[in-house]
PDB file of C-alpha atoms and ligand atoms in Angstrom:
ATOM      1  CA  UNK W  14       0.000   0.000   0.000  1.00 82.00           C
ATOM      2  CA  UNK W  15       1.781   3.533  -0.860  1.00 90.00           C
ATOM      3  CA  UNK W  16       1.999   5.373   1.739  1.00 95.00           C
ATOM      4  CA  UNK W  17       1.126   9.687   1.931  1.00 97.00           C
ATOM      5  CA  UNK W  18       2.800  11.537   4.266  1.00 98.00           C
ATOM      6  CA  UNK W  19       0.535  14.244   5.806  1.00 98.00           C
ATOM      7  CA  UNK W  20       2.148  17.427   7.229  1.00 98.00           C
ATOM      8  CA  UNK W  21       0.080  19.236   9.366  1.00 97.00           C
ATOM      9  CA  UNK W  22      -3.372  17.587  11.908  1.00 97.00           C
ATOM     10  CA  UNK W  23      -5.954  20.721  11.541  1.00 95.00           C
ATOM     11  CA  UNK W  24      -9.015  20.696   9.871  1.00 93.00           C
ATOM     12  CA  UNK W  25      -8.216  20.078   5.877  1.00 92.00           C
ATOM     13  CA  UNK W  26      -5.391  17.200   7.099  1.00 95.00           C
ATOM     14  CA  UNK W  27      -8.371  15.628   9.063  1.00 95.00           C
ATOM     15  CA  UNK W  28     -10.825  15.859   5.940  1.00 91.00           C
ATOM     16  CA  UNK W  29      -8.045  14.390   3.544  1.00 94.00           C
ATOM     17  CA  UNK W  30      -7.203  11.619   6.240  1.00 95.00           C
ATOM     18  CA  UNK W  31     -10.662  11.017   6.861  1.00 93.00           C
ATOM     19  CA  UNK W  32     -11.027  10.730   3.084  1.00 90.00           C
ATOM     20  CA  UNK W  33      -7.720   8.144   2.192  1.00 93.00           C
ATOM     21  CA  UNK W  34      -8.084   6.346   5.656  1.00 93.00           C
ATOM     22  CA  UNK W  35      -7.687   2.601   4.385  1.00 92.00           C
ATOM     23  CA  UNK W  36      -7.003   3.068   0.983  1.00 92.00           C
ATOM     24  CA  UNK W  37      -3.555   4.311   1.564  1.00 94.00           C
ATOM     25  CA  UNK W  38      -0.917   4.140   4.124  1.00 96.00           C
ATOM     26  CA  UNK W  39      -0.724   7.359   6.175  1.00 97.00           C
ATOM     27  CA  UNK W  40       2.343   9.431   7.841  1.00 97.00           C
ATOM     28  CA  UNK W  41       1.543  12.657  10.130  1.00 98.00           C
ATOM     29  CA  UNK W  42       3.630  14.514  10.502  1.00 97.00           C
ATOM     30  CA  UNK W  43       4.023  17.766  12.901  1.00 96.00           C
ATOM     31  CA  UNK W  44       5.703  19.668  15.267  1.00 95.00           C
ATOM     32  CA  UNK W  45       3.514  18.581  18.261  1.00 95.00           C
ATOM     33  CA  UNK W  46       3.468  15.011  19.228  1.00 95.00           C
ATOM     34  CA  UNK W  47       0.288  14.927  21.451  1.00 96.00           C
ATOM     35  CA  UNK W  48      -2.154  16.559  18.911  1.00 97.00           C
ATOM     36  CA  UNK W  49      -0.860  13.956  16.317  1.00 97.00           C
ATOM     37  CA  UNK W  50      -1.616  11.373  18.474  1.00 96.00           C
ATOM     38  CA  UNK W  51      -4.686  12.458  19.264  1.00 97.00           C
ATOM     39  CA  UNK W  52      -5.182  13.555  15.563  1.00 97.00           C
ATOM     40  CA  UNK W  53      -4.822   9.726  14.659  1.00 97.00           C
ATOM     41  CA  UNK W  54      -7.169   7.853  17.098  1.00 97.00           C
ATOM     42  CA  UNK W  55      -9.789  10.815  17.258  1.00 97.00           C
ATOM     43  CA  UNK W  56     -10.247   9.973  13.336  1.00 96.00           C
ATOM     44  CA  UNK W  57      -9.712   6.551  13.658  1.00 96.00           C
ATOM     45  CA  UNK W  58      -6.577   6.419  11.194  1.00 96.00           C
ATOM     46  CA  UNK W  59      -5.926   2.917  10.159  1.00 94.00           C
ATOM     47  CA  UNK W  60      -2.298   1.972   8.906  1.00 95.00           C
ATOM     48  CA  UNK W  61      -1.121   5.048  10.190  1.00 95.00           C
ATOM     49  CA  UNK W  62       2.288   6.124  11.544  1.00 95.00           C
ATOM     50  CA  UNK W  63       3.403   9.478  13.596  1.00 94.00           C
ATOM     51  CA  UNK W  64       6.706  11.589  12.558  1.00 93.00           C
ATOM     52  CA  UNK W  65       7.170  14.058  15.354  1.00 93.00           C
ATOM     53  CA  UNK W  66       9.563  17.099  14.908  1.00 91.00           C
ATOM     54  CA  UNK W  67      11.082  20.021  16.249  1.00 86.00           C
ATOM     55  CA  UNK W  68      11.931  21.784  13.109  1.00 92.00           C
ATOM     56  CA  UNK W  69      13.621  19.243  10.603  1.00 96.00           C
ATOM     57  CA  UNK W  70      11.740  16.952   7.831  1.00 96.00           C
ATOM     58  CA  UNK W  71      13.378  13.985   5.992  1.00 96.00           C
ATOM     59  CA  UNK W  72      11.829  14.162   2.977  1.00 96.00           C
ATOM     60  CA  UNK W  73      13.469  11.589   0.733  1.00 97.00           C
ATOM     61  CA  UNK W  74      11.212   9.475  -1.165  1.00 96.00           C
ATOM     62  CA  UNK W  75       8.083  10.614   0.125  1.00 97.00           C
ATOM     63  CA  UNK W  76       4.624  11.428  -0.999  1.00 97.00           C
ATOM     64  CA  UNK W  77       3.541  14.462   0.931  1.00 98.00           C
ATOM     65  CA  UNK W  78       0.585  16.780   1.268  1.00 98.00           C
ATOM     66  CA  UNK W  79       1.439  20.357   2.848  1.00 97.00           C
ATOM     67  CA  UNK W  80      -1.699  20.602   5.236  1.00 97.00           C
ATOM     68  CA  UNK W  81      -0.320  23.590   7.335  1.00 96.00           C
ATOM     69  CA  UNK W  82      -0.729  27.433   7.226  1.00 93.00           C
ATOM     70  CA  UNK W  83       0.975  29.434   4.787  1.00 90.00           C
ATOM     71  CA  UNK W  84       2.818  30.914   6.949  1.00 90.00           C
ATOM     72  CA  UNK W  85       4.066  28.209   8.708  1.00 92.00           C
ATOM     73  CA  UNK W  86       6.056  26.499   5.633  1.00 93.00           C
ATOM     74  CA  UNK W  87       8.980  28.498   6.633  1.00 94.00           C
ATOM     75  CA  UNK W  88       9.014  27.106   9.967  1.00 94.00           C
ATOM     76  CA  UNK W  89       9.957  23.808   8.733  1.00 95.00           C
ATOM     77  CA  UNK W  90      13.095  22.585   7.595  1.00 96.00           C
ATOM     78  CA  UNK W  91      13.147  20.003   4.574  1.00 97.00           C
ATOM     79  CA  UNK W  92      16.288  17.796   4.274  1.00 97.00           C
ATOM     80  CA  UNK W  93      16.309  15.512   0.742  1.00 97.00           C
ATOM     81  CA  UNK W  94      13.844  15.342  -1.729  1.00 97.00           C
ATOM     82  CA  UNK W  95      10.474  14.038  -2.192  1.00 97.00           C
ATOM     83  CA  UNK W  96       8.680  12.006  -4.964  1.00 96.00           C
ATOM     84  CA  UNK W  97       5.785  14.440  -5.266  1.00 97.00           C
ATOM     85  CA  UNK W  98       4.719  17.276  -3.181  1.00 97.00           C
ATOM     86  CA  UNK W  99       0.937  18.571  -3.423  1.00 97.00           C
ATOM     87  CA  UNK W 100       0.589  21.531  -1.708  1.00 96.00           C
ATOM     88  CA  UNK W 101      -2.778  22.298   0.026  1.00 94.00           C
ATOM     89  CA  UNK W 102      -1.646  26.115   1.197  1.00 91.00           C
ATOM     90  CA  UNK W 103      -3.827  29.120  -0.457  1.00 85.00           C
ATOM     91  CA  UNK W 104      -1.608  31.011  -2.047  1.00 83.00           C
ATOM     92  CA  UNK W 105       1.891  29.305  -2.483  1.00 91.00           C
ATOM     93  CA  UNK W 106       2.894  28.861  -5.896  1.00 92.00           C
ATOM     94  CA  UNK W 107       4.901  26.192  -7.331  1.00 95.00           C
ATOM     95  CA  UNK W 108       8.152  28.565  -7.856  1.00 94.00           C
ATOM     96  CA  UNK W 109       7.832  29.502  -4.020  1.00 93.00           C
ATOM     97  CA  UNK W 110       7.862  26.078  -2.722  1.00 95.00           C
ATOM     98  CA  UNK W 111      10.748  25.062  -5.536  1.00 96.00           C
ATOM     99  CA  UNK W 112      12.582  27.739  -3.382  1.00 96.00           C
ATOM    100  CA  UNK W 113      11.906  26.301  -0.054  1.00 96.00           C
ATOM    101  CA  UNK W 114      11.820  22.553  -0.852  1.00 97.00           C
ATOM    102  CA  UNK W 115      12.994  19.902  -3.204  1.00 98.00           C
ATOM    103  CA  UNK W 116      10.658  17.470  -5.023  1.00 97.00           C
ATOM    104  CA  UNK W 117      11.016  15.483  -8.365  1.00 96.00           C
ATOM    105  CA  UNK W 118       7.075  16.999  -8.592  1.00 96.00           C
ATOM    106  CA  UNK W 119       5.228  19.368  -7.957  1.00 97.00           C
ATOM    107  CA  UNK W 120       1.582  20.032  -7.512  1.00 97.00           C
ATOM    108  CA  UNK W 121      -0.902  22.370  -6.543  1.00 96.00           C
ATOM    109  CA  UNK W 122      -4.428  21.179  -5.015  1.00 96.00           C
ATOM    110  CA  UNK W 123      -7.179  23.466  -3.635  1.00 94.00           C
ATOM    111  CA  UNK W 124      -9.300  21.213  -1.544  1.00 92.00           C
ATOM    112  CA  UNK W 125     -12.314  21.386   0.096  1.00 90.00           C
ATOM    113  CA  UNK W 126     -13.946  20.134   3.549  1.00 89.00           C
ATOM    114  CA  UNK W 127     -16.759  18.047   1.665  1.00 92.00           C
ATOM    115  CA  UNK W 128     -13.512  15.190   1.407  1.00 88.00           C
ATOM    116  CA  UNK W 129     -14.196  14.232   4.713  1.00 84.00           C
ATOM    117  CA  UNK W 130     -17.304  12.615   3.585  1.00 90.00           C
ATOM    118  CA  UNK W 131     -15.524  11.435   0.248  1.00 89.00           C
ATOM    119  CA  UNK W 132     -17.688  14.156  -1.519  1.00 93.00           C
ATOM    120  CA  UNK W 133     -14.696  17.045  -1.872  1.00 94.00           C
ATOM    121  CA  UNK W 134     -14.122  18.858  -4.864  1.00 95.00           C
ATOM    122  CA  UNK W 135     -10.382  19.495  -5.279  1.00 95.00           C
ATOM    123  CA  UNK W 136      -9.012  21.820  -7.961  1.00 96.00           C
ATOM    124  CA  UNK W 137      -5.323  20.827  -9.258  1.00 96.00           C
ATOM    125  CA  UNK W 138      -2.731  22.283 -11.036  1.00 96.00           C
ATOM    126  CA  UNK W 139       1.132  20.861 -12.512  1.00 95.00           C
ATOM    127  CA  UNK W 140       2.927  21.189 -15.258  1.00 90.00           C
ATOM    128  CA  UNK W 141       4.712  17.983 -14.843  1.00 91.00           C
ATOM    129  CA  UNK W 142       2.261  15.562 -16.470  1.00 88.00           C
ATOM    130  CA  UNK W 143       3.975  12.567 -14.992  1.00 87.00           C
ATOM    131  CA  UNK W 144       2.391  13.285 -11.210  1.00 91.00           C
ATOM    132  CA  UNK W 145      -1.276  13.594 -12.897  1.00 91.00           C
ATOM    133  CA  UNK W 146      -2.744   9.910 -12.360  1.00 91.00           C
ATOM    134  CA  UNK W 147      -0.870  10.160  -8.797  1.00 93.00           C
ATOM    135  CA  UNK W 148      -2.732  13.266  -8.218  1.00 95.00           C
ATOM    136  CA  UNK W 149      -6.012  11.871  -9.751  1.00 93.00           C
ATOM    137  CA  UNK W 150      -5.636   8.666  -7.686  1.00 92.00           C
ATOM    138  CA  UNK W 151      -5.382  10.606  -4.123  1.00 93.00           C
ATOM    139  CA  UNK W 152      -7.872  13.231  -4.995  1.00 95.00           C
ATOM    140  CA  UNK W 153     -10.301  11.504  -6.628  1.00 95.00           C
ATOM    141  CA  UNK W 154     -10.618   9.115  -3.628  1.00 92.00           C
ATOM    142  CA  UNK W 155     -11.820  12.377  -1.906  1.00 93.00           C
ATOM    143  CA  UNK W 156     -14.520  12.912  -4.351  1.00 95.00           C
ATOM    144  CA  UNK W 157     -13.645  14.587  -7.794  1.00 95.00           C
ATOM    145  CA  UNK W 158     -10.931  16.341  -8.780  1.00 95.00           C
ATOM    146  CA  UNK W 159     -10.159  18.898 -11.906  1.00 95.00           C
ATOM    147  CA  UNK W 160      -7.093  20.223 -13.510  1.00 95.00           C
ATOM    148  CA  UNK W 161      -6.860  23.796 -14.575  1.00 95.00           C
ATOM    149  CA  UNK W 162      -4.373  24.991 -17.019  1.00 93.00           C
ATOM    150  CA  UNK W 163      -2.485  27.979 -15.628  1.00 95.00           C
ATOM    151  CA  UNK W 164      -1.249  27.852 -11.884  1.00 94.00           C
ATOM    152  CA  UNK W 165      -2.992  31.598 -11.104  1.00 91.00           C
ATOM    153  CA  UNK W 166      -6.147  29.909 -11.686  1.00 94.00           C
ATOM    154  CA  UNK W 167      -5.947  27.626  -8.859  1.00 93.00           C
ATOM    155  CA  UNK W 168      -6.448  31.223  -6.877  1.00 91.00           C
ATOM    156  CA  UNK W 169      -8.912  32.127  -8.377  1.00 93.00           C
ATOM    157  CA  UNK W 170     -11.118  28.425  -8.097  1.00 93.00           C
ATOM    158  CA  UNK W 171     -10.087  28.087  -5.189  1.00 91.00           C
ATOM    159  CA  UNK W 172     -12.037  31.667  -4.118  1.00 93.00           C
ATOM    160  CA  UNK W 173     -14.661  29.782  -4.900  1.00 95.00           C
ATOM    161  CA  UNK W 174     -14.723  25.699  -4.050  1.00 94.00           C
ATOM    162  CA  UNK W 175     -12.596  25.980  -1.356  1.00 92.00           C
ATOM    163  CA  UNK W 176     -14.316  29.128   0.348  1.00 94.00           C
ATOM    164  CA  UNK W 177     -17.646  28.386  -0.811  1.00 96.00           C
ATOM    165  CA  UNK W 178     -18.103  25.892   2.005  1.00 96.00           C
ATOM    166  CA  UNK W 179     -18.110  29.037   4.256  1.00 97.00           C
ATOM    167  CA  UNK W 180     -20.494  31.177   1.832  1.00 98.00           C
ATOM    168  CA  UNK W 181     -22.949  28.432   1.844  1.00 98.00           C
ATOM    169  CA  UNK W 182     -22.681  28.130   5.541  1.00 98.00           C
ATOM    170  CA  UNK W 183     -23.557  31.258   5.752  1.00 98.00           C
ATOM    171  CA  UNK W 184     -26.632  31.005   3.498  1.00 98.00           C
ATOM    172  CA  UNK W 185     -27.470  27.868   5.454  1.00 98.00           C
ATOM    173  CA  UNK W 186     -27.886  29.382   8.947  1.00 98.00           C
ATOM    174  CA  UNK W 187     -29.350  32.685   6.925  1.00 98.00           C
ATOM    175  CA  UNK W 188     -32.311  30.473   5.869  1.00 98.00           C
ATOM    176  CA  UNK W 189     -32.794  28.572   9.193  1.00 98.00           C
ATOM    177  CA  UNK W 190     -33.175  31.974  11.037  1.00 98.00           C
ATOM    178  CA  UNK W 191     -35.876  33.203   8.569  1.00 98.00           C
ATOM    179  CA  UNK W 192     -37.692  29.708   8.809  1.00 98.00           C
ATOM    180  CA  UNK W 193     -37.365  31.042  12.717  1.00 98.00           C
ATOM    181  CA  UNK W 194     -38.549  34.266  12.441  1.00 98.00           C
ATOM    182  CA  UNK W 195     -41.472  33.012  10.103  1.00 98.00           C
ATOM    183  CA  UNK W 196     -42.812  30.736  13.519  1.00 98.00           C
ATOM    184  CA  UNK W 197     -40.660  27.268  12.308  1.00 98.00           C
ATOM    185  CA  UNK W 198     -38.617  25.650  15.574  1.00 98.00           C
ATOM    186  CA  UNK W 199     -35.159  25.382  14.525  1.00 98.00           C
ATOM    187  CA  UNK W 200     -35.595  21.471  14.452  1.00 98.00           C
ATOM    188  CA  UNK W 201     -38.292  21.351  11.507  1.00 98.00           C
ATOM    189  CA  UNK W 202     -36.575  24.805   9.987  1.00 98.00           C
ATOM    190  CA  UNK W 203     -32.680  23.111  10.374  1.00 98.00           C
ATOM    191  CA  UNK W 204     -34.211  19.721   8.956  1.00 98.00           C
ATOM    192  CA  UNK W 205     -36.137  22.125   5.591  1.00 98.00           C
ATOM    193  CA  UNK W 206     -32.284  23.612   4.942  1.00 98.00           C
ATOM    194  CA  UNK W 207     -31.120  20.259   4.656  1.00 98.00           C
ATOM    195  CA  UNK W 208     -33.528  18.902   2.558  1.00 98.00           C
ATOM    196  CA  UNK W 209     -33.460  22.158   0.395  1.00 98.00           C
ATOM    197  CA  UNK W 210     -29.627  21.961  -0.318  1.00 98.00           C
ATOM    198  CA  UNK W 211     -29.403  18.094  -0.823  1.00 97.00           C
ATOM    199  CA  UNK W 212     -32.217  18.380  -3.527  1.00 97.00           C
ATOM    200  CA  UNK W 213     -30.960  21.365  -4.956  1.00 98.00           C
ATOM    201  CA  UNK W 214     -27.423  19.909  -5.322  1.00 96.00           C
ATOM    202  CA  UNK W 215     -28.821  17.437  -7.651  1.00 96.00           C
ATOM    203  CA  UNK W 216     -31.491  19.773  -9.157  1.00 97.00           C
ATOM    204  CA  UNK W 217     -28.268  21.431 -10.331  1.00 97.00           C
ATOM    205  CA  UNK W 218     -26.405  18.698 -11.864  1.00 96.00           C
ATOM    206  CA  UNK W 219     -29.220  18.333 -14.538  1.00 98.00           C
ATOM    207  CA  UNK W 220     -30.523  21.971 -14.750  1.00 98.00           C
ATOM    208  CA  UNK W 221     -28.576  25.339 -15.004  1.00 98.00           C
ATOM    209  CA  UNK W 222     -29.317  27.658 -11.898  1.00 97.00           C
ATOM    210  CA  UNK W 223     -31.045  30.175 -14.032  1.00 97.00           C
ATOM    211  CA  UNK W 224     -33.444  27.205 -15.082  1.00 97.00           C
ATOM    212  CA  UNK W 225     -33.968  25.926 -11.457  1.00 97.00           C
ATOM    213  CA  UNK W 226     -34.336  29.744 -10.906  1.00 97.00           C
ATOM    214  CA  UNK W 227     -37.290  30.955 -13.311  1.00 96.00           C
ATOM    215  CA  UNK W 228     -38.765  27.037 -12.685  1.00 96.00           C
ATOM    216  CA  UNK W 229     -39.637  28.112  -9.175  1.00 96.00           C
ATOM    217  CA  UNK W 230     -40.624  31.814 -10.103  1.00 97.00           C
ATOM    218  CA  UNK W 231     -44.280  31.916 -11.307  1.00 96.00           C
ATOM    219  CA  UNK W 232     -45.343  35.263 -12.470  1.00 96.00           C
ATOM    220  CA  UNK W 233     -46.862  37.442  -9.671  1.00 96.00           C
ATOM    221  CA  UNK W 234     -46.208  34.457  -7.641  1.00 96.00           C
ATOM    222  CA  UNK W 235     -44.398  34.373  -4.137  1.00 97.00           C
ATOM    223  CA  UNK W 236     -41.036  33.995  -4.829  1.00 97.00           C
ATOM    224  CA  UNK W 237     -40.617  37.248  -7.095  1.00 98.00           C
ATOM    225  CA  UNK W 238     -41.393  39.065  -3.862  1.00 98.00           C
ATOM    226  CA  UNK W 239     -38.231  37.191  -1.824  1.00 98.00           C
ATOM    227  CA  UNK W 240     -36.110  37.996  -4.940  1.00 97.00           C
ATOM    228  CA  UNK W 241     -36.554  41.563  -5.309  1.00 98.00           C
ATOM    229  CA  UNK W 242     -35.756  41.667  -1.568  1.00 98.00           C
ATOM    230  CA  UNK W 243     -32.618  39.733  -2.148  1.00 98.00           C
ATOM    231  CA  UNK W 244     -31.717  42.276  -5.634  1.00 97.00           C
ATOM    232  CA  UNK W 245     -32.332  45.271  -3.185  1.00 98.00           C
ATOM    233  CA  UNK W 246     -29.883  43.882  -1.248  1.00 97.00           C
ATOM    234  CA  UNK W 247     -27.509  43.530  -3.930  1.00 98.00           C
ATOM    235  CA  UNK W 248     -26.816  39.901  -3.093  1.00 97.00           C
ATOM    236  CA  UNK W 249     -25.227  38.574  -6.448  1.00 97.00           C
ATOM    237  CA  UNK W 250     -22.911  41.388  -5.379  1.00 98.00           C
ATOM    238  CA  UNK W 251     -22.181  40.669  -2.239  1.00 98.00           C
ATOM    239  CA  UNK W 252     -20.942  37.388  -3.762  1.00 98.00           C
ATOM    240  CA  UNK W 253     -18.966  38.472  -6.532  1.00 98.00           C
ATOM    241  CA  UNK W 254     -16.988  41.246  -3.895  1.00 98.00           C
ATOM    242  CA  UNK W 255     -16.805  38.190  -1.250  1.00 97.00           C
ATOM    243  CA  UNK W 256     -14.953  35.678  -3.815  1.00 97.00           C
ATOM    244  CA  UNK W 257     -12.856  38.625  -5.385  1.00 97.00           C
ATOM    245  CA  UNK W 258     -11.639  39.643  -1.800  1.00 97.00           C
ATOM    246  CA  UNK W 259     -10.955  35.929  -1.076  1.00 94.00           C
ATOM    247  CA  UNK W 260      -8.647  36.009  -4.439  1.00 93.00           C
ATOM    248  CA  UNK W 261      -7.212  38.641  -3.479  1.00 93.00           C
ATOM    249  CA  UNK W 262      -5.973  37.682  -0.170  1.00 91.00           C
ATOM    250  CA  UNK W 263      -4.765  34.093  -2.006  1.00 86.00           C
ATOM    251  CA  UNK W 264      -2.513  36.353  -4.272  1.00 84.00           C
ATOM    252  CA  UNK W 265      -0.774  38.304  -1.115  1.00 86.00           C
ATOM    253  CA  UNK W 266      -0.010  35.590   0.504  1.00 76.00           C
ATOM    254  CA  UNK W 267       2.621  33.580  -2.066  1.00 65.00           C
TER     255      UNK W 267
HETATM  256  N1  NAP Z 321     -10.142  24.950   5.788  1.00 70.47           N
HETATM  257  C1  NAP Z 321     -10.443  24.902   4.494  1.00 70.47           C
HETATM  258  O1  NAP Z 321     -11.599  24.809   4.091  1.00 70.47           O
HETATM  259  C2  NAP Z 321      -9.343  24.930   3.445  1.00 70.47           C
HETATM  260  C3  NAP Z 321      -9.674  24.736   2.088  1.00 70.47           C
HETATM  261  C4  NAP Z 321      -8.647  24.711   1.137  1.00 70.47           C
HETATM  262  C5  NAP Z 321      -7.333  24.882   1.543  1.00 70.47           C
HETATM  263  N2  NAP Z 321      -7.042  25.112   2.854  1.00 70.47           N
HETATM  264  C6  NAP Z 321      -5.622  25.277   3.229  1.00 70.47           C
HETATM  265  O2  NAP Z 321      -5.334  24.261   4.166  1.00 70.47           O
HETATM  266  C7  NAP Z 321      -4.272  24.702   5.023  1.00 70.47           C
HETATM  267  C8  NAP Z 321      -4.613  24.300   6.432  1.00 70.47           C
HETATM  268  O3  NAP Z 321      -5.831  24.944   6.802  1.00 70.47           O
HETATM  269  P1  NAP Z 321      -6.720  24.379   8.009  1.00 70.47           P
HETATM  270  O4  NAP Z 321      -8.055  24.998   7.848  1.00 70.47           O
HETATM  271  O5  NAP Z 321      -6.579  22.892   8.092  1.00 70.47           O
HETATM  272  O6  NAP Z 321      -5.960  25.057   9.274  1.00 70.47           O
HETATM  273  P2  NAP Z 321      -5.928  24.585  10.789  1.00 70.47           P
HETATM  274  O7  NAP Z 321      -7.062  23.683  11.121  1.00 70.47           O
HETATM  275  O8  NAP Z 321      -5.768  25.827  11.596  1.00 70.47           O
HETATM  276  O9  NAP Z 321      -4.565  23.736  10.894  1.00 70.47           O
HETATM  277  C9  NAP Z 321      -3.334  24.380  10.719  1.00 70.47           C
HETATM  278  C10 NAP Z 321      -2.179  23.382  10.720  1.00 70.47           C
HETATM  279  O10 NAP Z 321      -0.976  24.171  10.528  1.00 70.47           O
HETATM  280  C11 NAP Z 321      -0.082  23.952  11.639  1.00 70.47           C
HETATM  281  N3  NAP Z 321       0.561  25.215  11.986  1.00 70.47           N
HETATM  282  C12 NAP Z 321      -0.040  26.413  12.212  1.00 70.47           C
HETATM  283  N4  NAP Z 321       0.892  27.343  12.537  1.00 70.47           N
HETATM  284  C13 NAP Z 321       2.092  26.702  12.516  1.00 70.47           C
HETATM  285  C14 NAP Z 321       3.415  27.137  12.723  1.00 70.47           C
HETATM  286  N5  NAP Z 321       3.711  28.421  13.029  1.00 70.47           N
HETATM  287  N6  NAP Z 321       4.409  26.234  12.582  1.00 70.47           N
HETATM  288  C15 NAP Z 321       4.130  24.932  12.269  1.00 70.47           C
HETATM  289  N7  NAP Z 321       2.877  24.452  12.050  1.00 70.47           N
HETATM  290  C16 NAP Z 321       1.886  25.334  12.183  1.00 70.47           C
HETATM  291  C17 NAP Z 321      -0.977  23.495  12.783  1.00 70.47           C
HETATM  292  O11 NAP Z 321      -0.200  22.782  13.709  1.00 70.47           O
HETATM  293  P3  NAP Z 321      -0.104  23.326  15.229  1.00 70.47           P
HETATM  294  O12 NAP Z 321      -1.410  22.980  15.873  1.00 70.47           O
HETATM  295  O13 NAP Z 321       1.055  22.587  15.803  1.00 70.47           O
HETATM  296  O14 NAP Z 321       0.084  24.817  15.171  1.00 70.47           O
HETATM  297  C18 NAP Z 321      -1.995  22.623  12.038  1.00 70.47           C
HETATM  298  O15 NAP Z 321      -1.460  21.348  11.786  1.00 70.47           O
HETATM  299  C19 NAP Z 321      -4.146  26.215   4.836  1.00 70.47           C
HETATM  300  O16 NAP Z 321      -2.909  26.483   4.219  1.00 70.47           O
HETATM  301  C20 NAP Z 321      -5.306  26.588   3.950  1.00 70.47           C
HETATM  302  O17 NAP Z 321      -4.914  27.578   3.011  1.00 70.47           O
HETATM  303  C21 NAP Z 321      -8.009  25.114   3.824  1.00 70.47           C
END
């Protein structure tokens, strides 16, 4: 069984261990020996070893995934070089991680949290076309994966898949608070949310939005009078400006 070596134990490692647990061989690896531990029987991690360390990786031969902050790839020290390296980190481009570690390949993955239930969307980029069915083979496992062609557009999906979790969060708890305020109890208005996003998940698989959109939009009907609320309220604004800051903030952090 190859084995991945994970660096970092927060909350993307845990949805891409969750997601290879038993179909690979795992390695975690971080600077703090008691949240690995706990990192691998919290998640039940099968197969699974622990590389503890101050400051200094071995790298040689390895698979790895770069799970930790941006910030924190600096704090590491990486002796040897790798097989592949698939960085995880918003904003750190290939030529930046070329400078701070050696690899035979390199590739760029935005993730999201949906690969902890094996139904993650990850967005890849390389230009070494060897590491492409390695990178297929992890990240499909998670769910789906998809290869853009020019590294600054990793960025830019990733502004959207990888954030978007948070945006539709935010939708999510939006909706259960009107149900609320319209008389629902948060059990039956929590349990309409669900329902609403499963079905429209797959709704939007075999319709375009602007379909599902007018479908549900009879004239004079109810639901014009929600979305001239929501166009007073500029929301298809509000999400434009809230994936361009997000891109934004990608680009000043490599
Ligand atoms: N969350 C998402 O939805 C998402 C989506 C796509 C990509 N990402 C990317 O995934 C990466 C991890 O994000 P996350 O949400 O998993 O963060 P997280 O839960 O906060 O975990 C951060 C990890 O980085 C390590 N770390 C933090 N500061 C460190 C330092 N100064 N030195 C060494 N290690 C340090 C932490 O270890 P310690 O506990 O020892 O500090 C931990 O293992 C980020 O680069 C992010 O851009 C996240």
């Amino acid at each position: 069984m190859q084995t991945i070596s994970i660096i970092g134990y927060g909350k993307m490692a845990k949805a891409i261990a969750c997601g290879l647990n038993g179909k690979f061989a795992l390695e975690i690896i971080g600077r703090d020996k008691e949240k690995i531990q706990n990192f691998i029987q919290e998640n039940n991690l099968l197969n699974t070893t622990s590389l503890h360390t101050e400051k200094i990786i071995d790298i040689k031969d390895k698979i790895l995934i770069l799970a930790i902050k941006p910030y924190a790839l600096e704090y590491f020290k990486y002796e040897n070089q790798s097989i592949a390296v698939f960085n995880i980190m918003a904003g750190i481009s290939i030529s930046k991680l070329q400078s701070i570690l050696d690899s035979k390949s390199y590739c760029r993955v935005m993730p999201n949290v949906a690969s902890l239930i094996g139904s993650g969307l990850s967005v890849l980029y390389s230009d070494d076309i060897k590491i492409k069915k390695l990178a297929s083979d992890i990240f499909d496992t998670l769910g789906s994966s998809i290869f853009v062609d020019k590294e600054e557009q990793i960025d830019s999906a990733g502004a959207i898949s990888g954030c978007g979790p948070a945006y539709l969060g935010l939708v999510a708890e939006a909706l259960i608070d009107a149900g609320i305020k319209e008389g629902l109890n948060l059990d039956i208005s929590t349990k309409l949310v669900n329902g609403l996003f499963d079905g429209f998940s797959k709704l939007l698989q075999v319709k375009s939005p602007n379909s599902i959109r007018l479908d549900t939009t009879s004239p004079g009907g109810t639901t014009i009078d929600g979305i001239v609320e929501l166009e007073n309220s500029a929301t298809r604004a509000a999400f434009i400006n809230a994936v361009h800051a997000a891109h934004k903030k990608a680009k000043t952090l490599s």
